Every structure is written in structure tokens, then in C-alpha cells.
Amino acid sequence: MIFSKRNNIITSRKKEMDQTKESGNNISDPVELMEKDSHTGKQVTHQKIVKKQFPVTGMSCASCATNVEIRLNKQVGVVNASVNLASEVATIEFIPSVVKPQELKEAITSIGYDLIIDESENAKEELESLRQRKHKSLKNRTILAIILAVPLVLISMVFMNIPYASYIMWALATPIVLWFGRSFFINAWKQIKHRSANMDTLVSLSTGIAYLFSVFNTLYPQFWHNRGLHVHVYFEAAGVVIALVLLGRFLEEGAKANTSSALKKLIGLQPKTVFKVLGEGQTREFLISKVKPGDIIIVRPGEKIPVDGAVTQGSSYVDESMITGEPIPVLKEKGSLIFAGTINQKGTFQFVAEKVGSETLLSSIIKLVQEAQGSKAPVQKLVDKIAGIFVPVVVIISLITLLLWWVLGGDNGFIQGILSMVTVLVIACPCALGLATPTAIMVGIGKGAENNILIKDAEALEQAHKMSAIVLDKTGTITEGKPSVEKIEWISDNMNSTIDILYSLEKLSEHPMAESVVSFLKETASPIRLENVTSITGKGITGINNQISYFVGGIRLINENKIKVENRLESLASQWEDEANTVIYFADNKDVIAVLSVSDKIKNSSANAIHQLKSMGIEVSLVTGDNYKTAKAVANKTGITRFEAEKLPSDKAAFITSLQKEGKIVGMVGDGINDSQALATADVSIAMGKGSDIAIDAAKMTIISNDLSIIPAAIRLSRKTVKTIRQNLFWAFIYNVIGIPVAAGVLFPINGFLLNPMIAGAAMALSSISVVSNSLRLKYSK
């Protein structure tokens, strides 16, 4: 059964330590040894590091995210911090004995933003409520601003000669700029006080200058008339720009909310209440937060299972497709494990709660997706550097624009300079740059989660598109991983005296094949005491009984100990291997006593998945600890031309290294403990969800299924995500590279063209919306 092991199948050993810290356990005395963190270059101690995600409020653009990130990384005790503009979340690795979340919060509030450190359910609900209120307020302000902007534009372009036109436009523009757009000025002032700048700085400067300049021209038109110049007002520019920026932000917020829809679906799988069985068979409804391990819970037909546990009474079929991807409901009866978020079908049963709260499988998946969506792809580092200096550079360009127009523009140079300066400030958009990568990453990782692909971080998603070679393990990856003994052949008269030894040795073995032998022999054999039992990784197991050594394993173990194989048994073993079966040898220190044929069927999807990988231009190799003949038979049946057999865990890792030396970007797919070293060596590591916890911990991707065909889908998703990131970055860069010079008036000497600030405002709003919308296309790709 999928995920029948302990619930930390997704979480890593480091996360377990983090949970220990969070549960209130004391940190052990730190070793006073300092070293440099590889990401930040900071000196950090060997103390327990906690990784947490905190919502950030008050951000409006990429410059904001950069400011918050820089401030966090400067704090003593912070090992690494990254801020995701799209999700509005800061992912912080810090040493809790050195710096507390409250101190991080104070550091962020000191530069005009806020860090939400309260992790209680009430705080999360309040934050969501606050976001909804802000979204509603933004919607109302946008609608009212547009209502006033429409007559403003009509008067400025069609009815400009009506009496008191300037005063009417002033009346219409004032509430738009000073009331509906007040947040731009408030936020810009906060940034100025803390010696930083962001998108609000550009909007407030441009609209504020246009508004004040127009007010001056309305009240003192003679100032320009005395100089022989015709007076102009630009109330429509200030009002319409505010209205368009508000509209852009409103649409952008809606689009950003869609990027995390996959995560919301996962969170929506968690029921809010449960029915606990109390004394004397009574049942009462409780909030899920009140459930503790050991509680007995009843689940009725059609209800979601609230926490992880084991069935104690009754039976039913449970739909686990939302977690495992397997469409067929699974029978659950006494002793069966069940998982939070899965849906009961028609029966009623009771179960004992084992994993609750953040320890459930569903919670750990949600946490993994949240962390992955909050992570940054390597390409984002360059974008962050650009965003960090973007606003100051734009302000400088706008001032240069004003100066050049004033000096070179003739009689109307100053007025045209003011207009062009405003246009430059309006059209510049760091938001598009800041949203280009994280929105694509959020959608890509969310889509992966919907399709049973758990991706641990953005780097893995970006790296997978470069993969040129992939190495597959056999057992549990290409094959079903459910080996069963088909035949056993003994040398004469040795079965009765040694069957208990074979059974006892395999019962102590950790090899996946051993379980099938134990299951096969359990009706006819009994466990006995053995001495000096030793497991030999990749080879087998040995033990002593009555001063005689016995061996169970592959042919390598037999040959290394120079044990004789009877011709009849050798011939049978060869025949079985030709049929793609694995042969297990049982021997004493002189002769092979028995040979066993173990069959592990090739998955129905394996051959098609391997064909897809090859058609994508990826070289596919099979590396297994099994014998040569079995490996060859499996390779032939699935279309693999390159395979390596009888490989130890270190040999698998060495094979991957050899491919890397050939210049290949290598992926590794495995599910066993013996694959963990190879997974750690590979550029892209993928664990099958039915595999060992160690393999899953070592991997950057986890397939929550036993279906190999999901791996080509994961690679296609990576390629589409990276393609989307590149498209977003191209359009964001090209928009600013072309838009800012045009706004400054570079085309005026050539063809007399000057960009209207209103058009610039529309273009600026459209740039962010187009980037987010392009990312959302990933949701609907196949």
C-alpha cells in the first residue's frame, strides 16, 4: 500500500529536527565552531537551524521584496532568507537561540513592511480576512476611480473648451489622486523615511508632480502667459494613471491568487471537524485542532478522513486518489492505515488517531508545496539584483529627461520635460520583472502537486529541463517492487534440515526480496536462533548455526566464498534468469543447498514511459544490483540499450559520476535505501513514492505513485515552466528597455512622437498582468 510507512515519508531529517525545536525541546549546547554559510558567506555556528515561512505585508513590487530580503539577511542569526513577491512569503533559515521571530518582525517593520510571525490558526484566519478586506477595498477604489476617470478623459480630449474645464477636471482628479490613490503616497513616504524606494515611489512621484503642476497652472495661468506660452493642465494624466495602476493591481492580485490554486485545493482537503467516540459509545463533534493521538474517531460514508491513523473497527473502501493518484478505491479494514484528506466511500468505520496536525501526510505534502513555491530559481538572483537598483535608476533617468528637455527643448522645453519625466516614472515597471519567475514557479510546482509530482524546490524544477541522461533502478522503479517466489529447488535431502535456517536468515534481512521468501516459507518453516548474522550490502546475508556458516544472496556472494553450485541447480538458475527472474542462492560454506526463482513483474507503464523519455532526447540507462541476465531481460523488454548489473550502491553513484564526466546532466530514479547514494550524486534526483524514506529524503522530486510514466510528465512540466520563465523575463526586460526611452522622448527628434502618460499607465499595468497571465497558461497545459 502506498505510503504505508511512517508519516515522515515526505519530510527530511532536517525538518524533523525543526519540529523537535518547535515542540519546545531544548537546543543542545552548540559546538562553538564557526563556518561560512555557502549561500550568504556569513559566519554561522553549528547550532540547530530552523526553517520557517512567514507572510509579509505591505509589499507592492519586486523592489519591496528585495528590500525585505536584504534586511532579513543582515540580521545576526539568519542563515539565509528569501522573499517571494508572488506568494508574499519570506522563507527564513535562522538559529532560534541567536535571533527570535519577534526581532525579525521588528527589523522588517522598521523599513515600512510587516512580518506576520503568529502561526496560530486564528492568526492565519485573521490574515486571510485582512487580505480579503484589502482586496475588496482595492476593488471598490478601482471602480470609483474609473468612474471619475471616464469624464476626466472626455473633458480633456473632447470638451476641453467648455467653461471652467480646468476646475472641473481638478474636482474630478482630486478624489482619484488624494483619496483612491492615497496608498501610493503613504507607502512612498514610508519608503523615503527608511531611505528606500519602490513602485509606489514611481507612481506617487509621477502623479503627484502632474497633479501639482496642473494645480499651479490652473491657479496661476498668467505665469506662462506672461512668457508667451500656452498653459496646459494634466489632471487627466494624474487621475487616469492612478485609475489604471489600481486596475492593474486589482487584476494582478486576482491572477496571483490563481497561481496558488493547487495549494488551496490541497488545503481544502483538510476537514474542519471530526466525530470522536467517547465513553459508552457516545460520539461528539470536535474541532480538528482538538484531536490528539490515541483518540478514537468515527468516519461515516462520504466523509473526509481528518487525520492519519489505523482502522480499529469496521471496514470500507477509501478514495486515496487525491494523494496517491491511484483511481481505484482501496479496501480499509482492521489494521489498515488511513490518511488525512482521503474520502471514505460507503462503509462506516472507526480508527485510532496516530498522526495529527502538522504531522499528517497531507500536512507534510502541503508544507513541502508551500516551501517549494516560496523557493527561488537560480535565474531569479540576477533579476533580484536588477530590481534592487531599478527604482533609483528610473528616478535618475526621469531627472535627466527633464534636464535635457529643459535645456534643448526650446520655448516649451520645461513643460515637455515635466510631461516626459512623468511618463518615464509611470511606464517603468519593476513589478513585471519581480513576478516573471515566481509566478511561473508557483504555477509549475502547483500543477506538479496536482499530478502527483512533489518538487522540493525551484532549483530542481529549473534543473530538470536540462536533463540529457536518466538512470533507472530496476526493483520498484521499472518493476512493481512486489517480488514473489515462484519456484524453489533443493539438492536432495537437505530441505527439512535447513529450511528453518533459510527462513530465519531472510527474516533478518533488509533486502526487498527477503520479504517474498519469508512470505513463501512462513507456512512450512519456523524461526530459529542464529549467531553472527551479518548483512552484506548489495550481496546478501550470512549467519552461523551449529558452527556452520550459511549464506543467502546473489551469485557474487557465492563466488566470493568459493561455494560449489551443482550443475542441475546452475542450469535451472540460468534458465530462470533468461526469463527475467531473480535467482537467490542458499548455501552452507561448501555447497549451494537451494536456488529460488523470484519474479518481479515489469509495470505496465514502464515500457511506454521509457519510450517517452527516449523520444524527448534523454538517454536512458538501467543500473541494478541484480544479476546480468535478469538486467538484460528487463532492459530488452522495456527498450533500454544501456544497462549495468550486479552493482553496489557505490557503483551506482560511480556510474552517474561517469555520465556527468561525459558532460551530461544526469537524472536518477530510485526507491530503495541502496539508491540514496546515487540519488544524492545525480543532478536531478527522483524518488518513487512507494520507496524508502531515505531515498525520498535524498531526492529533489518525489512521484506520489508507482507509475513511471509520471516522470516524463515531470520533465515536460519542467521544460514548460522554464520556457514560461524565459518568456516572462524577455517581455519584462524588453518592455522596460523600449518603454523608458520612448517615454523620455527619444522618438521626438525623429518623428515628433511623444508618449501620453495615460497610455504609459495602461502599458505599465498591462506588463504585470501579461506576465502573470502567461504563467497561468501553465495550469492548462497538458
Short mmCIF file of C-alpha atoms in Angstrom, two decimals, residues 46-403:
data_model
loop_
_atom_site.label_atom_id
_atom_site.label_comp_id
_atom_site.label_asym_id
_atom_site.label_seq_id
_atom_site.Cartn_x
_atom_site.Cartn_y
_atom_site.Cartn_z
CA HIS A 46 26.91 24.59 14.43
CA GLN A 47 23.58 25.14 16.13
CA LYS A 48 20.17 23.87 15.25
CA ILE A 49 18.76 25.82 12.30
CA VAL A 50 15.02 26.33 11.95
CA LYS A 51 13.40 26.92 8.57
CA LYS A 52 10.09 28.79 8.66
CA GLN A 53 7.83 30.70 6.33
CA PHE A 54 6.24 33.99 7.42
CA PRO A 55 3.76 36.11 5.43
CA VAL A 56 4.99 39.62 4.56
CA THR A 57 2.54 42.51 4.22
CA GLY A 58 3.00 45.91 2.63
CA MET A 59 4.92 44.78 -0.48
CA SER A 60 3.88 46.19 -3.83
CA CYS A 61 6.71 45.32 -6.23
CA ALA A 62 10.00 43.49 -6.76
CA SER A 63 11.94 46.31 -5.10
CA CYS A 64 9.90 45.76 -1.92
CA ALA A 65 10.73 42.05 -1.91
CA THR A 66 14.41 42.87 -2.41
CA ASN A 67 14.37 45.42 0.44
CA VAL A 68 12.79 42.92 2.84
CA GLU A 69 15.17 40.16 1.77
CA ILE A 70 18.26 42.32 2.22
CA ARG A 71 17.08 43.46 5.65
CA LEU A 72 16.42 39.89 6.82
CA ASN A 73 19.77 38.61 5.59
CA LYS A 74 21.56 41.35 7.53
CA GLN A 75 20.15 40.10 10.86
CA VAL A 76 22.55 38.20 13.12
CA GLY A 77 21.37 34.59 13.42
CA VAL A 78 19.73 34.49 10.00
CA VAL A 79 21.49 31.89 7.84
CA ASN A 80 19.50 32.54 4.69
CA ALA A 81 16.32 34.39 3.76
CA SER A 82 14.42 34.70 0.51
CA VAL A 83 11.25 36.66 -0.20
CA ASN A 84 8.74 35.60 -2.84
CA LEU A 85 6.73 38.51 -4.23
CA ALA A 86 4.08 36.30 -5.84
CA SER A 87 3.22 34.39 -2.66
CA GLU A 88 4.11 37.33 -0.34
CA VAL A 89 6.04 34.94 1.89
CA ALA A 90 9.51 35.12 3.44
CA THR A 91 11.32 31.79 3.81
CA ILE A 92 13.86 32.20 6.61
CA GLU A 93 16.51 29.82 7.94
CA PHE A 94 17.64 31.08 11.31
CA ILE A 95 19.21 30.00 14.60
CA PRO A 96 16.48 30.42 17.25
CA SER A 97 18.97 30.70 20.12
CA VAL A 98 20.53 33.73 18.38
CA VAL A 99 17.55 35.55 16.88
CA LYS A 100 13.84 35.35 17.68
CA PRO A 101 10.97 35.82 15.20
CA GLN A 102 9.90 38.94 17.13
CA GLU A 103 13.30 40.52 16.40
CA LEU A 104 12.90 39.67 12.71
CA LYS A 105 9.46 41.27 12.75
CA GLU A 106 10.88 44.45 14.33
CA ALA A 107 13.60 44.59 11.69
CA ILE A 108 11.01 44.44 8.89
CA THR A 109 8.57 46.92 10.45
CA SER A 110 11.48 49.36 10.79
CA ILE A 111 11.63 49.65 6.97
CA GLY A 112 7.89 50.04 6.42
CA TYR A 113 6.67 46.46 5.98
CA ASP A 114 5.40 43.80 8.39
CA LEU A 115 6.26 40.17 9.10
CA ILE A 116 3.39 38.03 10.43
CA ILE A 117 5.01 35.69 12.97
CA ASP A 118 1.88 34.46 14.76
CA GLU A 119 1.41 30.89 13.47
CA SER A 120 -1.85 30.10 15.25
CA GLU A 121 -4.96 29.13 13.29
CA ASN A 122 -6.68 32.31 14.48
CA ALA A 123 -3.80 34.40 13.13
CA LYS A 124 -3.96 32.61 9.77
CA GLU A 125 -7.70 33.21 9.56
CA GLU A 126 -7.23 36.87 10.52
CA LEU A 127 -4.52 37.27 7.86
CA GLU A 128 -6.79 35.73 5.23
CA SER A 129 -9.61 38.00 6.40
CA LEU A 130 -7.27 41.02 6.15
CA ARG A 131 -6.30 40.05 2.60
CA GLN A 132 -9.93 39.70 1.61
CA ARG A 133 -10.76 43.11 3.10
CA LYS A 134 -7.81 44.68 1.27
CA HIS A 135 -8.88 43.03 -1.97
CA LYS A 136 -12.44 44.32 -1.52
CA SER A 137 -11.15 47.81 -0.71
CA LEU A 138 -8.91 47.72 -3.78
CA LYS A 139 -11.87 46.65 -5.91
CA ASN A 140 -14.06 49.50 -4.63
CA ARG A 141 -11.31 52.11 -5.05
CA THR A 142 -10.62 50.87 -8.58
CA ILE A 143 -14.28 51.05 -9.64
CA LEU A 144 -14.79 54.56 -8.19
CA ALA A 145 -11.52 55.81 -9.69
CA ILE A 146 -12.51 54.54 -13.15
CA ILE A 147 -15.99 56.12 -12.82
CA LEU A 148 -14.37 59.52 -12.19
CA ALA A 149 -11.60 58.97 -14.75
CA VAL A 150 -14.01 58.49 -17.68
CA PRO A 151 -15.46 62.07 -17.64
CA LEU A 152 -11.96 63.35 -16.87
CA VAL A 153 -10.67 61.87 -20.13
CA LEU A 154 -13.73 63.07 -22.09
CA ILE A 155 -13.29 66.66 -20.90
CA SER A 156 -9.53 66.68 -21.57
CA MET A 157 -9.87 65.28 -25.09
CA VAL A 158 -13.34 66.27 -26.37
CA PHE A 159 -14.84 69.03 -24.22
CA MET A 160 -11.66 70.93 -23.36
CA ASN A 161 -13.19 74.29 -24.37
CA ILE A 162 -16.18 74.23 -22.01
CA PRO A 163 -16.22 76.93 -19.29
CA TYR A 164 -14.16 76.17 -16.21
CA ALA A 165 -12.84 72.95 -17.79
CA SER A 166 -9.64 73.09 -15.71
CA TYR A 167 -11.58 73.47 -12.46
CA ILE A 168 -13.97 70.61 -13.32
CA MET A 169 -11.01 68.35 -14.12
CA TRP A 170 -9.35 69.44 -10.88
CA ALA A 171 -12.52 68.44 -8.97
CA LEU A 172 -12.64 65.06 -10.72
CA ALA A 173 -8.90 64.31 -10.33
CA THR A 174 -8.59 65.29 -6.67
CA PRO A 175 -10.51 62.34 -5.13
CA ILE A 176 -8.78 59.93 -7.52
CA VAL A 177 -5.28 61.12 -6.64
CA LEU A 178 -5.63 62.09 -2.99
CA TRP A 179 -8.22 59.55 -1.78
CA PHE A 180 -8.41 56.47 -4.01
CA GLY A 181 -4.68 56.67 -4.69
CA ARG A 182 -3.64 57.70 -1.18
CA SER A 183 -2.00 54.31 -0.50
CA PHE A 184 0.67 55.08 -3.13
CA PHE A 185 1.68 58.28 -1.35
CA ILE A 186 1.53 56.75 2.15
CA ASN A 187 3.71 53.79 1.10
CA ALA A 188 6.12 56.02 -0.81
CA TRP A 189 6.55 58.24 2.27
CA LYS A 190 7.31 55.17 4.40
CA GLN A 191 9.98 54.15 1.90
CA ILE A 192 11.53 57.64 1.82
CA LYS A 193 11.69 57.70 5.63
CA HIS A 194 13.67 54.45 5.50
CA ARG A 195 15.87 55.60 2.60
CA SER A 196 14.49 53.13 0.09
CA ALA A 197 12.20 53.23 -2.93
CA ASN A 198 9.71 51.01 -4.66
CA MET A 199 6.96 51.01 -7.27
CA ASP A 200 4.81 53.29 -5.10
CA THR A 201 7.64 55.84 -5.22
CA LEU A 202 7.42 55.96 -9.02
CA VAL A 203 3.60 56.18 -9.07
CA SER A 204 3.41 58.85 -6.36
CA LEU A 205 6.19 60.94 -7.90
CA SER A 206 4.71 60.86 -11.39
CA THR A 207 1.07 61.51 -10.45
CA GLY A 208 1.98 63.94 -7.67
CA ILE A 209 4.13 66.06 -10.00
CA ALA A 210 1.47 66.01 -12.74
CA TYR A 211 -1.27 66.94 -10.24
CA LEU A 212 0.66 69.76 -8.52
CA PHE A 213 1.89 71.14 -11.85
CA SER A 214 -1.73 71.21 -13.08
CA VAL A 215 -2.99 72.88 -9.90
CA PHE A 216 -0.33 75.60 -10.32
CA ASN A 217 -1.29 76.10 -13.98
CA THR A 218 -4.99 76.32 -13.05
CA LEU A 219 -4.47 78.92 -10.30
CA TYR A 220 -1.67 80.92 -11.94
CA PRO A 221 -2.07 80.67 -15.75
CA GLN A 222 -0.62 84.17 -16.17
CA PHE A 223 2.81 82.83 -15.12
CA TRP A 224 3.04 81.10 -18.52
CA HIS A 225 1.01 83.69 -20.46
CA ASN A 226 3.50 86.43 -19.42
CA ARG A 227 6.22 84.29 -21.01
CA GLY A 228 4.31 83.82 -24.23
CA LEU A 229 3.45 80.19 -23.56
CA HIS A 230 0.09 78.45 -23.73
CA VAL A 231 -0.97 76.91 -20.42
CA HIS A 232 -1.70 73.16 -20.13
CA VAL A 233 -3.12 71.06 -17.31
CA TYR A 234 -2.52 67.34 -16.88
CA PHE A 235 -5.20 66.35 -14.38
CA GLU A 236 -6.30 63.58 -16.74
CA ALA A 237 -2.76 62.13 -16.73
CA ALA A 238 -2.61 62.03 -12.92
CA GLY A 239 -6.17 60.69 -12.49
CA VAL A 240 -6.12 58.12 -15.27
CA VAL A 241 -2.69 56.81 -14.31
CA ILE A 242 -3.89 56.23 -10.73
CA ALA A 243 -7.06 54.52 -12.03
CA LEU A 244 -5.10 52.30 -14.43
CA VAL A 245 -2.48 51.35 -11.83
CA LEU A 246 -5.27 50.46 -9.39
CA LEU A 247 -6.97 48.39 -12.12
CA GLY A 248 -3.66 46.68 -12.90
CA ARG A 249 -3.08 45.83 -9.24
CA PHE A 250 -6.62 44.53 -8.84
CA LEU A 251 -6.29 42.22 -11.86
CA GLU A 252 -2.77 41.26 -10.80
CA GLU A 253 -3.95 40.29 -7.30
CA GLY A 254 -6.66 38.10 -8.78
CA ALA A 255 -4.19 36.44 -11.13
CA LYS A 256 -1.64 35.92 -8.34
CA ALA A 257 -4.34 34.26 -6.24
CA ASN A 258 -4.90 31.81 -9.10
CA THR A 259 -1.22 30.82 -9.13
CA SER A 260 -1.67 29.14 -5.72
CA SER A 261 -4.98 27.45 -6.52
CA ALA A 262 -3.36 23.98 -6.39
CA LEU A 263 -2.19 24.66 -2.84
CA LYS A 264 -5.66 25.87 -1.89
CA LYS A 265 -7.10 22.61 -3.25
CA LEU A 266 -4.72 20.64 -1.02
CA ILE A 267 -5.61 22.77 1.99
CA GLY A 268 -9.28 22.31 1.13
CA LEU A 269 -8.88 18.55 1.58
CA GLN A 270 -8.49 19.10 5.33
CA PRO A 271 -11.85 18.76 7.17
CA LYS A 272 -12.60 21.28 9.92
CA THR A 273 -14.38 18.97 12.39
CA VAL A 274 -14.36 15.31 13.48
CA PHE A 275 -16.63 12.95 15.38
CA LYS A 276 -14.82 11.41 18.36
CA VAL A 277 -16.03 8.26 20.07
CA LEU A 278 -16.31 8.90 23.82
CA GLY A 279 -17.01 6.57 26.71
CA GLU A 280 -20.01 4.23 26.46
CA GLY A 281 -20.05 4.54 22.67
CA GLN A 282 -21.19 8.16 22.58
CA THR A 283 -19.98 10.40 19.73
CA ARG A 284 -19.45 14.14 19.76
CA GLU A 285 -18.30 16.65 17.15
CA PHE A 286 -14.99 18.44 17.85
CA LEU A 287 -12.80 20.91 16.00
CA ILE A 288 -9.95 19.09 14.30
CA SER A 289 -7.49 21.08 16.44
CA LYS A 290 -8.82 19.19 19.48
CA VAL A 291 -7.85 15.75 18.16
CA LYS A 292 -4.94 14.04 19.94
CA PRO A 293 -3.05 10.83 19.15
CA GLY A 294 -4.92 7.90 20.64
CA ASP A 295 -8.41 9.37 20.12
CA ILE A 296 -10.98 7.06 18.54
CA ILE A 297 -12.70 8.70 15.56
CA ILE A 298 -15.70 7.52 13.56
CA VAL A 299 -15.94 8.12 9.82
CA ARG A 300 -19.27 7.84 8.04
CA PRO A 301 -19.98 7.34 4.32
CA GLY A 302 -18.84 10.23 2.13
CA GLU A 303 -16.81 11.95 4.86
CA LYS A 304 -13.19 13.06 4.57
CA ILE A 305 -10.72 11.33 6.87
CA PRO A 306 -9.48 14.06 9.25
CA VAL A 307 -6.09 12.72 10.45
CA ASP A 308 -3.73 9.79 9.86
CA GLY A 309 -4.42 6.60 11.78
CA ALA A 310 -5.23 2.88 11.74
CA VAL A 311 -8.65 1.24 11.44
CA THR A 312 -9.84 -0.41 14.68
CA GLN A 313 -13.40 -1.40 13.80
CA GLY A 314 -15.47 -1.76 10.64
CA SER A 315 -14.37 -1.62 7.00
CA SER A 316 -14.88 0.47 3.87
CA TYR A 317 -13.31 1.45 0.59
CA VAL A 318 -11.40 4.75 0.66
CA ASP A 319 -10.62 7.02 -2.30
CA GLU A 320 -6.92 7.94 -1.98
CA SER A 321 -6.57 9.43 -5.47
CA MET A 322 -6.06 12.97 -4.16
CA ILE A 323 -2.82 11.84 -2.50
CA THR A 324 -1.62 8.79 -4.42
CA GLY A 325 -3.09 9.37 -7.86
CA GLU A 326 -4.43 5.79 -7.88
CA PRO A 327 -8.03 5.96 -9.17
CA ILE A 328 -9.30 2.70 -7.63
CA PRO A 329 -10.59 2.95 -4.03
CA VAL A 330 -8.61 0.88 -1.52
CA LEU A 331 -10.20 -1.54 0.95
CA LYS A 332 -9.60 -0.49 4.55
CA GLU A 333 -10.24 -2.97 7.34
CA LYS A 334 -8.93 -3.56 10.85
CA GLY A 335 -5.22 -2.66 11.00
CA SER A 336 -5.19 -0.74 7.68
CA LEU A 337 -3.53 2.67 7.65
CA ILE A 338 -5.55 5.68 6.50
CA PHE A 339 -4.52 9.23 5.66
CA ALA A 340 -5.95 12.71 6.20
CA GLY A 341 -7.79 14.22 3.23
CA THR A 342 -8.78 10.91 1.64
CA ILE A 343 -12.51 10.24 1.21
CA ASN A 344 -14.49 7.37 2.70
CA GLN A 345 -16.88 5.66 0.32
CA LYS A 346 -19.97 3.73 1.50
CA GLY A 347 -18.97 2.00 4.73
CA THR A 348 -18.57 3.22 8.31
CA PHE A 349 -15.51 2.52 10.43
CA GLN A 350 -13.63 3.68 13.49
CA PHE A 351 -9.93 4.37 13.68
CA VAL A 352 -7.35 5.43 16.22
CA ALA A 353 -5.62 8.74 15.51
CA GLU A 354 -1.84 8.36 15.16
CA LYS A 355 -0.62 11.47 13.34
CA VAL A 356 -2.42 14.77 13.89
CA GLY A 357 -1.93 18.43 12.98
CA SER A 358 1.28 19.15 11.09
CA GLU A 359 2.40 15.51 11.36
CA THR A 360 -0.16 14.09 8.93
CA LEU A 361 0.87 13.04 5.46
CA LEU A 362 -1.39 15.68 3.87
CA SER A 363 0.08 18.43 6.09
CA SER A 364 3.61 17.41 5.17
CA ILE A 365 2.70 17.49 1.46
CA ILE A 366 1.15 20.95 1.90
CA LYS A 367 4.25 22.13 3.75
CA LEU A 368 6.51 20.79 1.00
CA VAL A 369 4.48 22.53 -1.71
CA GLN A 370 4.45 25.80 0.27
CA GLU A 371 8.22 25.70 0.73
CA ALA A 372 8.80 24.81 -2.91
CA GLN A 373 6.52 27.62 -4.14
CA GLY A 374 8.36 30.05 -1.88
CA SER A 375 11.81 28.99 -3.10
CA LYS A 376 13.78 30.83 -5.77
CA ALA A 377 15.15 29.57 -9.03
CA PRO A 378 18.83 30.41 -9.75
CA VAL A 379 17.82 32.77 -12.57
CA GLN A 380 15.94 34.88 -10.01
CA LYS A 381 19.22 36.05 -8.42
CA LEU A 382 20.05 38.24 -11.44
CA VAL A 383 16.51 39.63 -11.50
CA ASP A 384 16.71 40.48 -7.79
CA LYS A 385 19.91 42.46 -8.32
CA ILE A 386 18.30 44.44 -11.13
CA ALA A 387 15.12 45.06 -9.10
CA GLY A 388 17.19 46.30 -6.16
CA ILE A 389 18.55 49.25 -8.16
CA PHE A 390 15.67 49.66 -10.60
CA VAL A 391 13.66 52.44 -8.92
CA PRO A 392 16.62 54.74 -8.11
CA VAL A 393 17.90 54.31 -11.68
CA VAL A 394 14.48 55.21 -13.11
CA VAL A 395 14.24 58.32 -10.91
CA ILE A 396 17.69 59.42 -12.14
CA ILE A 397 16.66 58.81 -15.78
CA SER A 398 13.49 60.87 -15.25
CA LEU A 399 15.51 63.79 -13.84
CA ILE A 400 17.97 63.61 -16.75
CA THR A 401 14.95 63.60 -19.10
CA LEU A 402 13.61 66.80 -17.50
CA LEU A 403 17.01 68.47 -17.65
#
